[in-house]
Amino acid sequence: MFRSSKVGLIAGCLVTSGVMRRNAKARLLRDNIVVAENLSIASLRREKDDVTEVRDGFECGLTLGYADIKEGDVIESYELVQKERA
């Protein structure tokens, strides 16, 4: 966890599977219990670069707009996709 006067709390993360995308929705889990839901990944950085996505196996820093993030928490990201009815 890092604090920034400009963006607030920055969570340092390792993407373990899938892809983390900026503006995707996220939920925060602590000890396998959902602590916060319907969060938005406001910013996503890989090293010093602002990126739109980070793939599995890479580290990144992100902001969620949620202040109570602790070391060991799990962030799951997801996208809502609308499908046309058949």
PDB file of N, CA and C in Angstrom:
ATOM      1  N   MET A   1       0.832  -1.169   0.000  1.00  0.00           N
ATOM      2  CA  MET A   1       0.000   0.000   0.000  1.00  0.00           C
ATOM      3  C   MET A   1       0.883   1.242   0.000  1.00  0.00           C
ATOM      4  N   PHE A   2       0.492   2.178  -0.801  1.00  0.00           N
ATOM      5  CA  PHE A   2       1.207   3.444  -0.884  1.00  0.00           C
ATOM      6  C   PHE A   2       0.187   4.567  -0.783  1.00  0.00           C
ATOM      7  N   ARG A   3       0.575   5.651  -0.181  1.00  0.00           N
ATOM      8  CA  ARG A   3      -0.298   6.823  -0.124  1.00  0.00           C
ATOM      9  C   ARG A   3       0.249   7.876  -1.069  1.00  0.00           C
ATOM     10  N   SER A   4      -0.657   8.519  -1.806  1.00  0.00           N
ATOM     11  CA  SER A   4      -0.289   9.601  -2.712  1.00  0.00           C
ATOM     12  C   SER A   4      -1.193  10.782  -2.422  1.00  0.00           C
ATOM     13  N   SER A   5      -0.615  11.964  -2.354  1.00  0.00           N
ATOM     14  CA  SER A   5      -1.434  13.145  -2.091  1.00  0.00           C
ATOM     15  C   SER A   5      -2.357  13.457  -3.262  1.00  0.00           C
ATOM     16  N   LYS A   6      -2.004  12.996  -4.456  1.00  0.00           N
ATOM     17  CA  LYS A   6      -2.821  13.287  -5.643  1.00  0.00           C
ATOM     18  C   LYS A   6      -3.989  12.320  -5.808  1.00  0.00           C
ATOM     19  N   VAL A   7      -3.738  11.010  -5.660  1.00  0.00           N
ATOM     20  CA  VAL A   7      -4.779  10.021  -5.961  1.00  0.00           C
ATOM     21  C   VAL A   7      -5.268   9.238  -4.747  1.00  0.00           C
ATOM     22  N   GLY A   8      -4.652   9.397  -3.599  1.00  0.00           N
ATOM     23  CA  GLY A   8      -5.074   8.666  -2.415  1.00  0.00           C
ATOM     24  C   GLY A   8      -4.294   7.384  -2.240  1.00  0.00           C
ATOM     25  N   LEU A   9      -4.995   6.298  -1.912  1.00  0.00           N
ATOM     26  CA  LEU A   9      -4.355   5.021  -1.623  1.00  0.00           C
ATOM     27  C   LEU A   9      -4.114   4.231  -2.902  1.00  0.00           C
ATOM     28  N   ILE A  10      -2.870   3.794  -3.086  1.00  0.00           N
ATOM     29  CA  ILE A  10      -2.493   2.990  -4.251  1.00  0.00           C
ATOM     30  C   ILE A  10      -2.174   1.584  -3.753  1.00  0.00           C
ATOM     31  N   ALA A  11      -2.831   0.587  -4.350  1.00  0.00           N
ATOM     32  CA  ALA A  11      -2.590  -0.806  -3.975  1.00  0.00           C
ATOM     33  C   ALA A  11      -1.605  -1.423  -4.954  1.00  0.00           C
ATOM     34  N   GLY A  12      -0.525  -1.985  -4.438  1.00  0.00           N
ATOM     35  CA  GLY A  12       0.418  -2.724  -5.267  1.00  0.00           C
ATOM     36  C   GLY A  12      -0.087  -4.154  -5.404  1.00  0.00           C
ATOM     37  N   CYS A  13      -0.189  -4.642  -6.624  1.00  0.00           N
ATOM     38  CA  CYS A  13      -0.823  -5.942  -6.872  1.00  0.00           C
ATOM     39  C   CYS A  13      -0.002  -6.807  -7.814  1.00  0.00           C
ATOM     40  N   LEU A  14      -0.224  -8.105  -7.723  1.00  0.00           N
ATOM     41  CA  LEU A  14       0.279  -9.077  -8.682  1.00  0.00           C
ATOM     42  C   LEU A  14      -0.943  -9.737  -9.302  1.00  0.00           C
ATOM     43  N   VAL A  15      -1.055  -9.669 -10.618  1.00  0.00           N
ATOM     44  CA  VAL A  15      -2.185 -10.285 -11.314  1.00  0.00           C
ATOM     45  C   VAL A  15      -1.893 -11.781 -11.409  1.00  0.00           C
ATOM     46  N   THR A  16      -2.721 -12.601 -10.765  1.00  0.00           N
ATOM     47  CA  THR A  16      -2.466 -14.042 -10.708  1.00  0.00           C
ATOM     48  C   THR A  16      -3.180 -14.817 -11.810  1.00  0.00           C
ATOM     49  N   SER A  17      -4.265 -14.267 -12.341  1.00  0.00           N
ATOM     50  CA  SER A  17      -4.926 -14.908 -13.481  1.00  0.00           C
ATOM     51  C   SER A  17      -5.787 -13.879 -14.196  1.00  0.00           C
ATOM     52  N   GLY A  18      -5.915 -14.054 -15.497  1.00  0.00           N
ATOM     53  CA  GLY A  18      -6.754 -13.146 -16.280  1.00  0.00           C
ATOM     54  C   GLY A  18      -6.072 -11.827 -16.570  1.00  0.00           C
ATOM     55  N   VAL A  19      -6.898 -10.791 -16.697  1.00  0.00           N
ATOM     56  CA  VAL A  19      -6.427  -9.456 -17.057  1.00  0.00           C
ATOM     57  C   VAL A  19      -7.083  -8.436 -16.141  1.00  0.00           C
ATOM     58  N   MET A  20      -6.310  -7.478 -15.652  1.00  0.00           N
ATOM     59  CA  MET A  20      -6.822  -6.366 -14.867  1.00  0.00           C
ATOM     60  C   MET A  20      -6.947  -5.186 -15.823  1.00  0.00           C
ATOM     61  N   ARG A  21      -8.142  -4.602 -15.958  1.00  0.00           N
ATOM     62  CA  ARG A  21      -8.354  -3.486 -16.886  1.00  0.00           C
ATOM     63  C   ARG A  21      -8.798  -2.235 -16.149  1.00  0.00           C
ATOM     64  N   ARG A  22      -8.302  -1.094 -16.630  1.00  0.00           N
ATOM     65  CA  ARG A  22      -8.743   0.187 -16.085  1.00  0.00           C
ATOM     66  C   ARG A  22     -10.231   0.355 -16.382  1.00  0.00           C
ATOM     67  N   ASN A  23     -10.957   0.965 -15.480  1.00  0.00           N
ATOM     68  CA  ASN A  23     -12.401   1.219 -15.550  1.00  0.00           C
ATOM     69  C   ASN A  23     -13.251  -0.041 -15.408  1.00  0.00           C
ATOM     70  N   ALA A  24     -12.636  -1.200 -15.169  1.00  0.00           N
ATOM     71  CA  ALA A  24     -13.413  -2.415 -14.902  1.00  0.00           C
ATOM     72  C   ALA A  24     -13.960  -2.337 -13.477  1.00  0.00           C
ATOM     73  N   LYS A  25     -14.954  -3.128 -13.199  1.00  0.00           N
ATOM     74  CA  LYS A  25     -15.505  -3.215 -11.850  1.00  0.00           C
ATOM     75  C   LYS A  25     -14.642  -4.170 -11.031  1.00  0.00           C
ATOM     76  N   ALA A  26     -14.687  -4.007  -9.709  1.00  0.00           N
ATOM     77  CA  ALA A  26     -13.877  -4.858  -8.837  1.00  0.00           C
ATOM     78  C   ALA A  26     -14.591  -5.086  -7.517  1.00  0.00           C
ATOM     79  N   ARG A  27     -14.206  -6.171  -6.860  1.00  0.00           N
ATOM     80  CA  ARG A  27     -14.668  -6.427  -5.498  1.00  0.00           C
ATOM     81  C   ARG A  27     -13.436  -6.716  -4.651  1.00  0.00           C
ATOM     82  N   LEU A  28     -13.519  -6.370  -3.380  1.00  0.00           N
ATOM     83  CA  LEU A  28     -12.405  -6.532  -2.455  1.00  0.00           C
ATOM     84  C   LEU A  28     -12.752  -7.634  -1.462  1.00  0.00           C
ATOM     85  N   LEU A  29     -11.877  -8.637  -1.357  1.00  0.00           N
ATOM     86  CA  LEU A  29     -12.097  -9.749  -0.432  1.00  0.00           C
ATOM     87  C   LEU A  29     -11.010  -9.761   0.635  1.00  0.00           C
ATOM     88  N   ARG A  30     -11.434 -10.003   1.863  1.00  0.00           N
ATOM     89  CA  ARG A  30     -10.499 -10.150   2.978  1.00  0.00           C
ATOM     90  C   ARG A  30     -10.861 -11.449   3.689  1.00  0.00           C
ATOM     91  N   ASP A  31      -9.946 -12.381   3.754  1.00  0.00           N
ATOM     92  CA  ASP A  31     -10.197 -13.709   4.339  1.00  0.00           C
ATOM     93  C   ASP A  31     -11.395 -14.385   3.673  1.00  0.00           C
ATOM     94  N   ASN A  32     -11.469 -14.296   2.337  1.00  0.00           N
ATOM     95  CA  ASN A  32     -12.531 -14.885   1.512  1.00  0.00           C
ATOM     96  C   ASN A  32     -13.922 -14.328   1.802  1.00  0.00           C
ATOM     97  N   ILE A  33     -14.001 -13.157   2.419  1.00  0.00           N
ATOM     98  CA  ILE A  33     -15.278 -12.485   2.670  1.00  0.00           C
ATOM     99  C   ILE A  33     -15.277 -11.184   1.880  1.00  0.00           C
ATOM    100  N   VAL A  34     -16.362 -10.927   1.151  1.00  0.00           N
ATOM    101  CA  VAL A  34     -16.453  -9.699   0.355  1.00  0.00           C
ATOM    102  C   VAL A  34     -16.581  -8.509   1.300  1.00  0.00           C
ATOM    103  N   VAL A  35     -15.616  -7.593   1.225  1.00  0.00           N
ATOM    104  CA  VAL A  35     -15.597  -6.402   2.066  1.00  0.00           C
ATOM    105  C   VAL A  35     -16.247  -5.227   1.339  1.00  0.00           C
ATOM    106  N   ALA A  36     -15.992  -5.116   0.033  1.00  0.00           N
ATOM    107  CA  ALA A  36     -16.560  -4.030  -0.773  1.00  0.00           C
ATOM    108  C   ALA A  36     -16.828  -4.561  -2.172  1.00  0.00           C
ATOM    109  N   GLU A  37     -17.932  -4.093  -2.751  1.00  0.00           N
ATOM    110  CA  GLU A  37     -18.311  -4.540  -4.087  1.00  0.00           C
ATOM    111  C   GLU A  37     -18.612  -3.340  -4.960  1.00  0.00           C
ATOM    112  N   ASN A  38     -18.680  -3.567  -6.252  1.00  0.00           N
ATOM    113  CA  ASN A  38     -19.035  -2.536  -7.230  1.00  0.00           C
ATOM    114  C   ASN A  38     -18.055  -1.362  -7.205  1.00  0.00           C
ATOM    115  N   LEU A  39     -16.776  -1.657  -6.967  1.00  0.00           N
ATOM    116  CA  LEU A  39     -15.736  -0.631  -7.016  1.00  0.00           C
ATOM    117  C   LEU A  39     -15.281  -0.479  -8.459  1.00  0.00           C
ATOM    118  N   SER A  40     -14.702   0.652  -8.782  1.00  0.00           N
ATOM    119  CA  SER A  40     -14.192   0.878 -10.129  1.00  0.00           C
ATOM    120  C   SER A  40     -12.682   1.088 -10.065  1.00  0.00           C
ATOM    121  N   ILE A  41     -11.953   0.439 -10.974  1.00  0.00           N
ATOM    122  CA  ILE A  41     -10.500   0.625 -11.035  1.00  0.00           C
ATOM    123  C   ILE A  41     -10.247   1.961 -11.723  1.00  0.00           C
ATOM    124  N   ALA A  42      -9.967   2.981 -10.925  1.00  0.00           N
ATOM    125  CA  ALA A  42      -9.854   4.347 -11.440  1.00  0.00           C
ATOM    126  C   ALA A  42      -8.554   4.578 -12.194  1.00  0.00           C
ATOM    127  N   SER A  43      -7.449   4.054 -11.682  1.00  0.00           N
ATOM    128  CA  SER A  43      -6.180   4.205 -12.401  1.00  0.00           C
ATOM    129  C   SER A  43      -5.407   2.903 -12.299  1.00  0.00           C
ATOM    130  N   LEU A  44      -4.614   2.652 -13.328  1.00  0.00           N
ATOM    131  CA  LEU A  44      -3.849   1.407 -13.411  1.00  0.00           C
ATOM    132  C   LEU A  44      -2.478   1.746 -13.972  1.00  0.00           C
ATOM    133  N   ARG A  45      -1.438   1.368 -13.228  1.00  0.00           N
ATOM    134  CA  ARG A  45      -0.071   1.676 -13.657  1.00  0.00           C
ATOM    135  C   ARG A  45       0.790   0.430 -13.613  1.00  0.00           C
ATOM    136  N   ARG A  46       1.667   0.353 -14.588  1.00  0.00           N
ATOM    137  CA  ARG A  46       2.695  -0.692 -14.635  1.00  0.00           C
ATOM    138  C   ARG A  46       4.017   0.041 -14.594  1.00  0.00           C
ATOM    139  N   GLU A  47       4.741  -0.108 -13.470  1.00  0.00           N
ATOM    140  CA  GLU A  47       5.939   0.684 -13.186  1.00  0.00           C
ATOM    141  C   GLU A  47       5.536   2.155 -13.207  1.00  0.00           C
ATOM    142  N   LYS A  48       6.123   2.990 -14.053  1.00  0.00           N
ATOM    143  CA  LYS A  48       5.775   4.419 -14.076  1.00  0.00           C
ATOM    144  C   LYS A  48       4.756   4.750 -15.159  1.00  0.00           C
ATOM    145  N   ASP A  49       4.384   3.748 -15.968  1.00  0.00           N
ATOM    146  CA  ASP A  49       3.516   3.995 -17.120  1.00  0.00           C
ATOM    147  C   ASP A  49       2.049   3.783 -16.776  1.00  0.00           C
ATOM    148  N   ASP A  50       1.202   4.698 -17.253  1.00  0.00           N
ATOM    149  CA  ASP A  50      -0.239   4.560 -17.141  1.00  0.00           C
ATOM    150  C   ASP A  50      -0.681   3.591 -18.236  1.00  0.00           C
ATOM    151  N   VAL A  51      -1.352   2.494 -17.875  1.00  0.00           N
ATOM    152  CA  VAL A  51      -1.726   1.469 -18.851  1.00  0.00           C
ATOM    153  C   VAL A  51      -3.231   1.200 -18.789  1.00  0.00           C
ATOM    154  N   THR A  52      -3.754   0.550 -19.835  1.00  0.00           N
ATOM    155  CA  THR A  52      -5.178   0.213 -19.861  1.00  0.00           C
ATOM    156  C   THR A  52      -5.439  -1.191 -19.335  1.00  0.00           C
ATOM    157  N   GLU A  53      -4.418  -2.081 -19.393  1.00  0.00           N
ATOM    158  CA  GLU A  53      -4.595  -3.430 -18.865  1.00  0.00           C
ATOM    159  C   GLU A  53      -3.259  -4.025 -18.442  1.00  0.00           C
ATOM    160  N   VAL A  54      -3.340  -4.977 -17.512  1.00  0.00           N
ATOM    161  CA  VAL A  54      -2.166  -5.715 -17.043  1.00  0.00           C
ATOM    162  C   VAL A  54      -2.540  -7.194 -17.044  1.00  0.00           C
ATOM    163  N   ARG A  55      -1.705  -8.022 -17.666  1.00  0.00           N
ATOM    164  CA  ARG A  55      -1.989  -9.461 -17.802  1.00  0.00           C
ATOM    165  C   ARG A  55      -1.405 -10.260 -16.632  1.00  0.00           C
ATOM    166  N   ASP A  56      -1.823 -11.515 -16.535  1.00  0.00           N
ATOM    167  CA  ASP A  56      -1.382 -12.351 -15.416  1.00  0.00           C
ATOM    168  C   ASP A  56       0.131 -12.540 -15.413  1.00  0.00           C
ATOM    169  N   GLY A  57       0.671 -12.577 -14.195  1.00  0.00           N
ATOM    170  CA  GLY A  57       2.108 -12.716 -14.017  1.00  0.00           C
ATOM    171  C   GLY A  57       2.829 -11.392 -13.848  1.00  0.00           C
ATOM    172  N   PHE A  58       2.131 -10.271 -14.050  1.00  0.00           N
ATOM    173  CA  PHE A  58       2.752  -8.954 -13.942  1.00  0.00           C
ATOM    174  C   PHE A  58       2.243  -8.211 -12.711  1.00  0.00           C
ATOM    175  N   GLU A  59       3.087  -7.302 -12.215  1.00  0.00           N
ATOM    176  CA  GLU A  59       2.711  -6.462 -11.083  1.00  0.00           C
ATOM    177  C   GLU A  59       2.167  -5.139 -11.583  1.00  0.00           C
ATOM    178  N   CYS A  60       1.336  -4.501 -10.760  1.00  0.00           N
ATOM    179  CA  CYS A  60       0.780  -3.204 -11.127  1.00  0.00           C
ATOM    180  C   CYS A  60       0.403  -2.444  -9.861  1.00  0.00           C
ATOM    181  N   GLY A  61       0.089  -1.187 -10.039  1.00  0.00           N
ATOM    182  CA  GLY A  61      -0.454  -0.365  -8.976  1.00  0.00           C
ATOM    183  C   GLY A  61      -1.803   0.147  -9.432  1.00  0.00           C
ATOM    184  N   LEU A  62      -2.784   0.149  -8.531  1.00  0.00           N
ATOM    185  CA  LEU A  62      -4.114   0.607  -8.927  1.00  0.00           C
ATOM    186  C   LEU A  62      -4.787   1.362  -7.793  1.00  0.00           C
ATOM    187  N   THR A  63      -5.752   2.180  -8.161  1.00  0.00           N
ATOM    188  CA  THR A  63      -6.578   2.873  -7.174  1.00  0.00           C
ATOM    189  C   THR A  63      -8.021   2.449  -7.375  1.00  0.00           C
ATOM    190  N   LEU A  64      -8.715   2.238  -6.252  1.00  0.00           N
ATOM    191  CA  LEU A  64     -10.095   1.773  -6.288  1.00  0.00           C
ATOM    192  C   LEU A  64     -11.090   2.794  -5.750  1.00  0.00           C
ATOM    193  N   GLY A  65     -10.622   3.854  -5.129  1.00  0.00           N
ATOM    194  CA  GLY A  65     -11.547   4.788  -4.504  1.00  0.00           C
ATOM    195  C   GLY A  65     -12.128   4.214  -3.219  1.00  0.00           C
ATOM    196  N   TYR A  66     -11.398   3.319  -2.575  1.00  0.00           N
ATOM    197  CA  TYR A  66     -11.814   2.691  -1.323  1.00  0.00           C
ATOM    198  C   TYR A  66     -10.627   2.761  -0.376  1.00  0.00           C
ATOM    199  N   ALA A  67     -10.836   3.259   0.825  1.00  0.00           N
ATOM    200  CA  ALA A  67      -9.713   3.581   1.706  1.00  0.00           C
ATOM    201  C   ALA A  67      -9.233   2.421   2.581  1.00  0.00           C
ATOM    202  N   ASP A  68     -10.059   1.409   2.808  1.00  0.00           N
ATOM    203  CA  ASP A  68      -9.707   0.358   3.767  1.00  0.00           C
ATOM    204  C   ASP A  68      -9.145  -0.884   3.076  1.00  0.00           C
ATOM    205  N   ILE A  69      -8.056  -0.712   2.333  1.00  0.00           N
ATOM    206  CA  ILE A  69      -7.382  -1.842   1.697  1.00  0.00           C
ATOM    207  C   ILE A  69      -6.189  -2.225   2.568  1.00  0.00           C
ATOM    208  N   LYS A  70      -6.029  -3.523   2.820  1.00  0.00           N
ATOM    209  CA  LYS A  70      -4.935  -3.984   3.667  1.00  0.00           C
ATOM    210  C   LYS A  70      -4.102  -5.021   2.933  1.00  0.00           C
ATOM    211  N   GLU A  71      -2.877  -5.189   3.389  1.00  0.00           N
ATOM    212  CA  GLU A  71      -1.994  -6.194   2.804  1.00  0.00           C
ATOM    213  C   GLU A  71      -2.627  -7.570   2.960  1.00  0.00           C
ATOM    214  N   GLY A  72      -2.611  -8.354   1.883  1.00  0.00           N
ATOM    215  CA  GLY A  72      -3.213  -9.681   1.901  1.00  0.00           C
ATOM    216  C   GLY A  72      -4.624  -9.718   1.342  1.00  0.00           C
ATOM    217  N   ASP A  73      -5.246  -8.549   1.138  1.00  0.00           N
ATOM    218  CA  ASP A  73      -6.576  -8.503   0.524  1.00  0.00           C
ATOM    219  C   ASP A  73      -6.495  -8.973  -0.923  1.00  0.00           C
ATOM    220  N   VAL A  74      -7.589  -9.497  -1.433  1.00  0.00           N
ATOM    221  CA  VAL A  74      -7.671  -9.953  -2.818  1.00  0.00           C
ATOM    222  C   VAL A  74      -8.623  -9.032  -3.567  1.00  0.00           C
ATOM    223  N   ILE A  75      -8.186  -8.568  -4.736  1.00  0.00           N
ATOM    224  CA  ILE A  75      -9.025  -7.731  -5.588  1.00  0.00           C
ATOM    225  C   ILE A  75      -9.406  -8.559  -6.804  1.00  0.00           C
ATOM    226  N   GLU A  76     -10.697  -8.779  -6.986  1.00  0.00           N
ATOM    227  CA  GLU A  76     -11.197  -9.487  -8.164  1.00  0.00           C
ATOM    228  C   GLU A  76     -11.809  -8.457  -9.090  1.00  0.00           C
ATOM    229  N   SER A  77     -11.387  -8.462 -10.340  1.00  0.00           N
ATOM    230  CA  SER A  77     -11.983  -7.525 -11.295  1.00  0.00           C
ATOM    231  C   SER A  77     -12.870  -8.285 -12.268  1.00  0.00           C
ATOM    232  N   TYR A  78     -13.883  -7.588 -12.762  1.00  0.00           N
ATOM    233  CA  TYR A  78     -14.814  -8.205 -13.702  1.00  0.00           C
ATOM    234  C   TYR A  78     -15.406  -7.128 -14.591  1.00  0.00           C
ATOM    235  N   GLU A  79     -15.955  -7.546 -15.708  1.00  0.00           N
ATOM    236  CA  GLU A  79     -16.632  -6.631 -16.623  1.00  0.00           C
ATOM    237  C   GLU A  79     -18.048  -7.120 -16.838  1.00  0.00           C
ATOM    238  N   LEU A  80     -18.983  -6.197 -16.846  1.00  0.00           N
ATOM    239  CA  LEU A  80     -20.370  -6.533 -17.141  1.00  0.00           C
ATOM    240  C   LEU A  80     -20.570  -6.397 -18.640  1.00  0.00           C
ATOM    241  N   VAL A  81     -21.043  -7.463 -19.264  1.00  0.00           N
ATOM    242  CA  VAL A  81     -21.241  -7.478 -20.712  1.00  0.00           C
ATOM    243  C   VAL A  81     -22.720  -7.712 -20.985  1.00  0.00           C
ATOM    244  N   GLN A  82     -23.311  -6.838 -21.788  1.00  0.00           N
ATOM    245  CA  GLN A  82     -24.715  -7.012 -22.151  1.00  0.00           C
ATOM    246  C   GLN A  82     -24.808  -7.838 -23.422  1.00  0.00           C
ATOM    247  N   LYS A  83     -25.669  -8.830 -23.379  1.00  0.00           N
ATOM    248  CA  LYS A  83     -25.894  -9.664 -24.554  1.00  0.00           C
ATOM    249  C   LYS A  83     -27.298  -9.398 -25.073  1.00  0.00           C
ATOM    250  N   GLU A  84     -27.426  -9.428 -26.382  1.00  0.00           N
ATOM    251  CA  GLU A  84     -28.748  -9.285 -26.969  1.00  0.00           C
ATOM    252  C   GLU A  84     -29.518 -10.577 -26.773  1.00  0.00           C
ATOM    253  N   ARG A  85     -30.811 -10.427 -26.576  1.00  0.00           N
ATOM    254  CA  ARG A  85     -31.646 -11.616 -26.429  1.00  0.00           C
ATOM    255  C   ARG A  85     -31.808 -12.299 -27.768  1.00  0.00           C
ATOM    256  N   ALA A  86     -31.839 -13.613 -27.719  1.00  0.00           N
ATOM    257  CA  ALA A  86     -31.970 -14.389 -28.963  1.00  0.00           C
ATOM    258  C   ALA A  86     -33.415 -14.505 -29.396  1.00  0.00           C
TER     259      ALA A  86
END
